[in-house]
mmCIF file of C-alpha atoms in Angstrom:
data_model
loop_
_atom_site.group_PDB
_atom_site.id
_atom_site.type_symbol
_atom_site.label_atom_id
_atom_site.label_comp_id
_atom_site.label_asym_id
_atom_site.label_seq_id
_atom_site.Cartn_x
_atom_site.Cartn_y
_atom_site.Cartn_z
ATOM 1 C CA MET A 1 122.777 152.009 70.809
ATOM 2 C CA ARG A 2 123.177 152.280 74.520
ATOM 3 C CA ILE A 3 119.407 151.895 74.986
ATOM 4 C CA LEU A 4 119.417 148.631 72.867
ATOM 5 C CA LEU A 5 122.425 147.262 74.823
ATOM 6 C CA PHE A 6 120.617 148.094 78.122
ATOM 7 C CA ILE A 7 117.544 146.249 77.027
ATOM 8 C CA LEU A 8 119.543 143.175 76.063
ATOM 9 C CA ILE A 9 121.232 143.062 79.333
ATOM 10 C CA VAL A 10 117.890 143.208 81.122
ATOM 11 C CA ILE A 11 116.529 140.361 79.010
ATOM 12 C CA LEU A 12 119.560 138.156 79.617
ATOM 13 C CA SER A 13 119.386 138.797 83.378
ATOM 14 C CA SER A 14 115.723 137.787 83.526
ATOM 15 C CA VAL A 15 116.468 134.500 81.691
ATOM 16 C CA GLN A 16 119.370 133.693 83.940
ATOM 17 C CA TYR A 17 117.259 134.075 87.112
ATOM 18 C CA SER A 18 114.304 132.265 85.748
ATOM 19 C CA LEU A 19 116.077 129.080 84.814
ATOM 20 C CA PRO A 20 117.063 128.030 88.353
ATOM 21 C CA ALA A 21 113.572 128.685 89.439
ATOM 22 C CA ARG A 22 112.213 126.243 86.873
ATOM 23 C CA ARG A 23 114.775 123.668 87.890
ATOM 24 C CA SER A 24 113.860 124.169 91.516
ATOM 25 C CA HIS A 25 110.144 123.613 90.693
ATOM 26 C CA ARG A 26 110.889 120.399 88.896
ATOM 27 C CA ALA A 27 113.139 119.125 91.643
ATOM 28 C CA HIS A 28 110.268 119.825 94.117
ATOM 29 C CA LYS A 29 107.813 117.976 91.863
ATOM 30 C CA VAL A 30 110.123 114.934 91.776
ATOM 31 C CA ALA A 31 110.649 115.011 95.492
ATOM 32 C CA ARG A 32 106.859 114.994 96.036
ATOM 33 C CA VAL A 33 106.478 111.936 93.726
ATOM 34 C CA GLN A 34 109.226 110.100 95.669
ATOM 35 C CA VAL A 35 107.556 110.844 98.970
ATOM 36 C CA ALA A 36 104.213 109.754 97.704
ATOM 37 C CA HIS A 37 105.628 106.485 96.355
ATOM 38 C CA HIS A 38 107.483 105.908 99.617
ATOM 39 C CA LEU A 39 104.163 105.898 101.478
ATOM 40 C CA HIS A 40 103.511 102.361 100.101
ATOM 41 C CA HIS A 41 106.756 101.030 101.572
ATOM 42 C CA ILE A 42 105.410 99.777 104.813
ATOM 43 C CA PRO A 43 107.795 99.025 107.800
ATOM 44 C CA PRO A 44 107.197 95.765 109.714
ATOM 45 C CA THR A 45 105.908 97.374 112.912
ATOM 46 C CA ASP A 46 102.445 95.751 112.651
ATOM 47 C CA MET A 47 103.558 92.528 111.039
ATOM 48 C CA ASP A 48 102.963 89.074 112.476
ATOM 49 C CA GLY A 49 104.177 87.025 109.527
ATOM 50 C CA ILE A 50 105.152 87.091 105.871
ATOM 51 C CA ASP A 51 104.479 85.064 102.731
ATOM 52 C CA ILE A 52 107.207 84.504 100.186
ATOM 53 C CA SER A 53 107.756 83.136 96.660
ATOM 54 C CA ARG A 54 110.562 83.173 94.117
ATOM 55 C CA HIS A 55 110.124 86.925 93.779
ATOM 56 C CA GLN A 56 111.990 87.382 97.074
ATOM 57 C CA ARG A 57 114.972 85.520 95.684
ATOM 58 C CA ASP A 58 117.940 85.081 98.082
ATOM 59 C CA ILE A 59 116.755 85.558 101.699
ATOM 60 C CA ASP A 60 119.315 85.871 104.459
ATOM 61 C CA TRP A 61 117.353 84.158 107.217
ATOM 62 C CA SER A 62 119.906 84.992 109.852
ATOM 63 C CA VAL A 63 119.671 88.761 109.177
ATOM 64 C CA MET A 64 115.908 88.593 108.947
ATOM 65 C CA LEU A 65 115.385 86.880 112.254
ATOM 66 C CA ARG A 66 117.865 89.100 114.100
ATOM 67 C CA GLY A 67 115.740 92.174 113.363
ATOM 68 C CA SER A 68 113.493 93.910 115.957
ATOM 69 C CA TYR A 69 110.393 92.806 113.933
ATOM 70 C CA SER A 70 111.143 89.218 112.834
ATOM 71 C CA PRO A 71 108.226 87.261 111.577
ATOM 72 C CA LYS A 72 106.329 84.853 113.785
ATOM 73 C CA PHE A 73 105.462 82.663 110.830
ATOM 74 C CA VAL A 74 106.202 82.296 107.094
ATOM 75 C CA TYR A 75 104.140 80.884 104.277
ATOM 76 C CA ALA A 76 105.946 79.758 101.114
ATOM 77 C CA ARG A 77 104.360 79.194 97.677
ATOM 78 C CA CYS A 78 104.792 75.739 96.222
ATOM 79 C CA MET A 79 103.212 76.454 92.810
ATOM 80 C CA GLY A 80 102.139 79.463 90.831
ATOM 81 C CA LEU A 81 100.164 80.124 87.699
ATOM 82 C CA GLY A 82 99.461 77.134 85.591
ATOM 83 C CA LEU A 83 100.680 74.765 88.213
ATOM 84 C CA ARG A 84 104.239 75.877 87.678
ATOM 85 C CA GLU A 85 106.597 74.837 90.469
ATOM 86 C CA ASP A 86 108.091 77.650 92.488
ATOM 87 C CA VAL A 87 111.842 77.201 92.157
ATOM 88 C CA ARG A 88 112.519 78.596 95.607
ATOM 89 C CA TYR A 89 109.967 76.591 97.488
ATOM 90 C CA LEU A 90 112.135 73.671 98.778
ATOM 91 C CA GLU A 91 114.935 76.078 99.666
ATOM 92 C CA TYR A 92 112.643 78.205 101.748
ATOM 93 C CA ILE A 93 111.066 75.298 103.492
ATOM 94 C CA ASP A 94 114.461 73.888 104.502
ATOM 95 C CA SER A 95 115.737 77.250 105.642
ATOM 96 C CA ALA A 96 112.693 77.954 107.769
ATOM 97 C CA GLN A 97 112.956 74.470 109.395
ATOM 98 C CA TYR A 98 116.684 74.974 110.050
ATOM 99 C CA HIS A 99 116.070 78.319 111.753
ATOM 100 C CA GLY A 100 113.047 77.056 113.715
ATOM 101 C CA VAL A 101 110.527 79.346 112.056
ATOM 102 C CA PRO A 102 106.935 78.077 111.785
ATOM 103 C CA ILE A 103 106.357 77.470 108.088
ATOM 104 C CA GLY A 104 103.399 76.573 105.892
ATOM 105 C CA THR A 105 102.602 76.109 102.224
ATOM 106 C CA TYR A 106 100.191 77.957 99.972
ATOM 107 C CA LEU A 107 99.244 76.993 96.468
ATOM 108 C CA PHE A 108 98.099 79.384 93.823
ATOM 109 C CA TYR A 109 94.896 77.972 92.346
ATOM 110 C CA THR A 110 94.590 78.059 88.542
ATOM 111 C CA ASN A 111 91.619 76.744 86.683
ATOM 112 C CA TYR A 112 92.674 73.800 84.642
ATOM 113 C CA ASN A 113 89.819 71.896 83.040
ATOM 114 C CA LYS A 114 91.191 70.424 79.759
ATOM 115 C CA ASN A 115 90.406 66.676 79.484
ATOM 116 C CA PHE A 116 88.969 66.587 82.995
ATOM 117 C CA LEU A 117 85.486 65.948 84.205
ATOM 118 C CA LYS A 118 83.284 69.136 84.441
ATOM 119 C CA LEU A 119 80.494 68.962 86.945
ATOM 120 C CA ASP A 120 77.777 71.558 87.631
ATOM 121 C CA ALA A 121 77.878 72.981 91.153
ATOM 122 C CA ASP A 122 74.137 72.174 91.633
ATOM 123 C CA THR A 123 74.978 68.443 91.371
ATOM 124 C CA LEU A 124 77.661 68.566 93.990
ATOM 125 C CA ASP A 125 77.567 65.250 95.986
ATOM 126 C CA ALA A 126 80.872 64.682 97.847
ATOM 127 C CA GLU A 127 81.685 62.472 100.775
ATOM 128 C CA VAL A 128 85.226 62.681 102.097
ATOM 129 C CA ASP A 129 86.899 59.744 103.866
ATOM 130 C CA SER A 130 90.511 59.705 104.967
ATOM 131 C CA THR A 131 91.910 60.179 101.442
ATOM 132 C CA TYR A 132 90.842 61.659 98.136
ATOM 133 C CA ASN A 133 89.521 58.275 97.036
ATOM 134 C CA GLY A 134 86.557 58.974 99.290
ATOM 135 C CA VAL A 135 85.300 61.760 97.043
ATOM 136 C CA ARG A 136 82.486 60.427 94.779
ATOM 137 C CA ALA A 137 82.212 63.586 92.757
ATOM 138 C CA VAL A 138 85.349 65.390 91.938
ATOM 139 C CA SER A 139 86.435 67.950 89.409
ATOM 140 C CA GLY A 140 89.575 67.355 87.441
ATOM 141 C CA SER A 141 90.849 70.882 88.267
ATOM 142 C CA ALA A 142 90.570 70.254 91.991
ATOM 143 C CA LEU A 143 92.058 66.775 91.818
ATOM 144 C CA ILE A 144 95.109 67.795 89.728
ATOM 145 C CA HIS A 145 95.892 70.586 92.240
ATOM 146 C CA PHE A 146 95.567 68.264 95.178
ATOM 147 C CA LEU A 147 97.833 65.596 93.536
ATOM 148 C CA GLU A 148 100.426 68.144 92.670
ATOM 149 C CA PHE A 149 100.284 69.583 96.241
ATOM 150 C CA LYS A 150 100.806 66.078 97.688
ATOM 151 C CA GLU A 151 103.748 65.452 95.352
ATOM 152 C CA ARG A 152 105.538 68.670 96.235
ATOM 153 C CA VAL A 153 104.727 69.160 99.931
ATOM 154 C CA ASP A 154 106.432 67.299 102.822
ATOM 155 C CA ARG A 155 104.067 67.651 105.743
ATOM 156 C CA LYS A 156 106.784 66.586 108.219
ATOM 157 C CA LYS A 157 108.762 69.766 107.461
ATOM 158 C CA GLN A 158 106.018 72.212 108.298
ATOM 159 C CA ASN A 159 103.499 72.886 111.018
ATOM 160 C CA LEU A 160 101.002 75.379 109.605
ATOM 161 C CA LEU A 161 97.695 74.800 107.880
ATOM 162 C CA PRO A 162 97.794 74.704 104.073
ATOM 163 C CA VAL A 163 96.408 77.714 102.118
ATOM 164 C CA ILE A 164 94.510 77.907 98.862
ATOM 165 C CA ASP A 165 95.296 81.145 97.135
ATOM 166 C CA VAL A 166 92.423 82.283 94.911
ATOM 167 C CA GLU A 167 92.711 85.542 92.967
ATOM 168 C CA ASP A 168 91.680 87.263 89.719
ATOM 169 C CA GLN A 169 93.975 85.116 87.630
ATOM 170 C CA SER A 170 92.493 81.992 89.095
ATOM 171 C CA VAL A 171 89.551 82.361 86.652
ATOM 172 C CA PHE A 172 91.866 82.145 83.626
ATOM 173 C CA ASP A 173 91.735 78.753 81.978
ATOM 174 C CA PHE A 174 95.319 77.893 81.269
ATOM 175 C CA SER A 175 94.330 74.787 79.339
ATOM 176 C CA ASN A 176 92.698 76.961 76.693
ATOM 177 C CA ASP A 177 94.676 80.210 77.195
ATOM 178 C CA LYS A 178 91.538 82.242 77.707
ATOM 179 C CA LEU A 179 89.170 83.403 80.380
ATOM 180 C CA MET A 180 86.782 80.830 81.667
ATOM 181 C CA GLU A 181 83.363 81.010 80.131
ATOM 182 C CA ARG A 182 80.543 82.328 82.322
ATOM 183 C CA PRO A 183 79.366 81.441 84.881
ATOM 184 C CA TYR A 184 82.966 80.801 85.916
ATOM 185 C CA ASP A 185 82.265 81.949 89.457
ATOM 186 C CA LYS A 186 79.877 78.982 89.813
ATOM 187 C CA TYR A 187 82.483 76.448 88.699
ATOM 188 C CA LEU A 188 85.256 78.233 90.594
ATOM 189 C CA LYS A 189 83.492 77.862 93.886
ATOM 190 C CA PHE A 190 82.778 74.241 93.157
ATOM 191 C CA ASN A 191 86.359 73.455 92.324
ATOM 192 C CA ILE A 192 87.746 75.303 95.321
ATOM 193 C CA PHE A 193 85.234 73.583 97.557
ATOM 194 C CA ILE A 194 86.307 70.174 96.380
ATOM 195 C CA LEU A 195 90.009 70.982 96.734
ATOM 196 C CA ALA A 196 89.326 72.283 100.277
ATOM 197 C CA CYS A 197 87.582 68.977 100.963
ATOM 198 C CA LEU A 198 90.565 66.990 99.767
ATOM 199 C CA LEU A 199 92.978 69.012 101.869
ATOM 200 C CA ARG A 200 90.745 68.653 104.849
ATOM 201 C CA ALA A 201 90.797 64.859 104.388
ATOM 202 C CA GLU A 202 94.572 64.973 104.191
ATOM 203 C CA TYR A 203 95.145 67.258 107.196
ATOM 204 C CA GLY A 204 92.144 66.584 109.312
ATOM 205 C CA GLU A 205 91.354 70.334 109.342
ATOM 206 C CA ARG A 206 89.957 72.892 106.951
ATOM 207 C CA PRO A 207 92.505 74.747 104.888
ATOM 208 C CA ILE A 208 92.899 78.551 104.965
ATOM 209 C CA ILE A 209 91.361 80.406 101.945
ATOM 210 C CA TYR A 210 93.319 83.428 100.738
ATOM 211 C CA SER A 211 91.899 86.146 98.471
ATOM 212 C CA ASN A 212 91.621 89.841 98.218
ATOM 213 C CA GLN A 213 88.509 91.506 99.639
ATOM 214 C CA ARG A 214 86.873 92.486 96.379
ATOM 215 C CA PHE A 215 87.409 89.090 94.688
ATOM 216 C CA TYR A 216 86.206 87.183 97.736
ATOM 217 C CA SER A 217 82.990 89.217 98.110
ATOM 218 C CA ARG A 218 82.248 88.784 94.398
ATOM 219 C CA PHE A 219 83.175 85.200 93.696
ATOM 220 C CA LEU A 220 83.675 83.205 96.827
ATOM 221 C CA ALA A 221 81.153 84.394 99.440
ATOM 222 C CA PRO A 222 79.122 82.957 101.118
ATOM 223 C CA THR A 223 80.397 79.404 100.391
ATOM 224 C CA PHE A 224 83.568 79.875 102.381
ATOM 225 C CA ASP A 225 82.458 82.198 105.083
ATOM 226 C CA ASP A 226 82.984 79.678 107.823
ATOM 227 C CA PHE A 227 86.450 78.689 106.620
ATOM 228 C CA PRO A 228 89.608 80.346 108.072
ATOM 229 C CA LEU A 229 89.982 83.331 105.769
ATOM 230 C CA TRP A 230 93.133 85.295 104.965
ATOM 231 C CA ILE A 231 92.138 88.536 103.167
ATOM 232 C CA ALA A 232 94.299 90.977 101.332
ATOM 233 C CA ARG A 233 93.467 94.700 101.520
ATOM 234 C CA TYR A 234 96.212 97.281 100.771
ATOM 235 C CA ARG A 235 96.570 101.005 101.364
ATOM 236 C CA SER A 236 93.852 101.033 103.989
ATOM 237 C CA ARG A 237 93.971 101.511 107.779
ATOM 238 C CA HIS A 238 90.785 99.385 108.177
ATOM 239 C CA GLU A 239 90.828 95.650 108.589
ATOM 240 C CA PRO A 240 89.190 93.713 105.737
ATOM 241 C CA SER A 241 85.521 93.058 106.064
ATOM 242 C CA PRO A 242 84.243 91.137 103.000
ATOM 243 C CA LYS A 243 80.588 91.268 102.166
ATOM 244 C CA SER A 244 78.465 88.145 102.474
ATOM 245 C CA ASP A 245 74.852 87.069 102.091
ATOM 246 C CA LEU A 246 74.830 85.561 105.614
ATOM 247 C CA PRO A 247 73.329 87.743 108.281
ATOM 248 C CA PHE A 248 74.731 88.572 111.722
ATOM 249 C CA PRO A 249 76.005 86.772 113.809
ATOM 250 C CA TYR A 250 77.388 84.876 110.891
ATOM 251 C CA ALA A 251 79.365 87.876 109.646
ATOM 252 C CA VAL A 252 82.603 87.225 107.834
ATOM 253 C CA ARG A 253 85.523 87.467 110.268
ATOM 254 C CA PRO A 254 88.905 86.774 108.567
ATOM 255 C CA ILE A 255 91.765 85.485 110.794
ATOM 256 C CA MET A 256 94.592 87.193 108.874
ATOM 257 C CA TRP A 257 94.967 90.409 106.984
ATOM 258 C CA GLN A 258 97.630 90.887 104.272
ATOM 259 C CA PHE A 259 98.036 94.649 104.672
ATOM 260 C CA THR A 260 100.828 95.280 102.193
ATOM 261 C CA ASP A 261 102.706 93.829 99.218
ATOM 262 C CA ARG A 262 105.493 96.479 99.682
ATOM 263 C CA GLY A 263 106.954 95.457 103.063
ATOM 264 C CA ILE A 264 110.585 96.010 103.739
ATOM 265 C CA LEU A 265 112.422 93.557 105.956
ATOM 266 C CA GLY A 266 116.089 93.091 106.681
ATOM 267 C CA GLY A 267 117.614 90.108 104.963
ATOM 268 C CA ILE A 268 115.034 90.167 102.161
ATOM 269 C CA PRO A 269 116.408 92.122 99.020
ATOM 270 C CA HIS A 270 112.862 92.779 97.599
ATOM 271 C CA TYR A 271 109.497 93.842 98.782
ATOM 272 C CA VAL A 272 107.617 91.191 100.676
ATOM 273 C CA ASP A 273 103.934 90.625 101.556
ATOM 274 C CA MET A 274 103.253 91.255 105.303
ATOM 275 C CA ASP A 275 100.417 89.864 107.353
ATOM 276 C CA ARG A 276 98.887 90.247 110.693
ATOM 277 C CA PHE A 277 96.405 88.349 112.878
ATOM 278 C CA ILE A 278 92.965 89.899 113.330
ATOM 279 C CA ASN A 279 89.615 89.137 115.108
ATOM 280 C CA GLY A 280 91.422 87.383 117.902
ATOM 281 C CA ALA A 281 93.420 84.906 115.864
ATOM 282 C CA THR A 282 96.854 83.751 117.129
ATOM 283 C CA MET A 283 99.575 81.317 116.037
ATOM 284 C CA GLU A 284 97.449 78.524 117.456
ATOM 285 C CA THR A 285 94.717 79.412 114.916
ATOM 286 C CA ILE A 286 96.917 78.517 111.969
ATOM 287 C CA ARG A 287 98.922 75.681 113.509
ATOM 288 C CA VAL A 288 98.228 72.121 112.389
ATOM 289 C CA LYS A 289 96.829 70.247 115.295
ATOM 290 C CA VAL A 290 96.431 66.844 113.685
ATOM 291 C CA LYS A 291 99.812 65.320 113.008
ATOM 292 C CA GLY A 292 100.263 63.407 109.815
#
């Protein structure tokens, strides 16, 4: 009986000491996950500017600009997927103007071809005068984006070049709720080029083209290689270098790098995209030089 009691005590003791060890191992695993996740939360030490949309919600501009790493410039989104208006856009523009922050506008390009003229890229024949009326061949998708942009953007309240944001979702045809039929890269480049021509006629300068490195290399190069490029590349210490068919010395040299979508900045309650100038670009590179 005593032997059985002794064995029972030994078993209970081993269980008692093993449980904390298991909890400790689990706590250590959770801690490692938190540390790994935290690596994507980038401080603003290398930041020149930010781009914002409704996702940043209520921004305290006074707090943001008092910080040690306040942005030199801000880009605000005027429209998102499917030409939907960004509900914070006008608020952000007015706040930036009030606080004296250089501000510009970017539009998210979405293919929208329903009931509009479709033209083959090989038949491109466009001549741009001072307004969009000077374009002899124009796609409906480009024209509707341009008209919406003109309707929503007050040039007098901003001083930075406009930006066309082209990403993976840009090849989704929201008029038919499906992916564009192949070769959508061919029509996409054509539509973006026409839109860029319309904006150039409006501003007197070429707009900035924004995309991520993979998408640009696959769908936009080399058509826009000589445009001012703003390229996103996350979780990398190396500046973006999109591939192109053009040989050196016509290598693609972006002017801006969006290096994180997980930036943390005082006054902004949510993560924010952070950007920096590269390849010798400065504020003068993105500033509008022709006044409207």
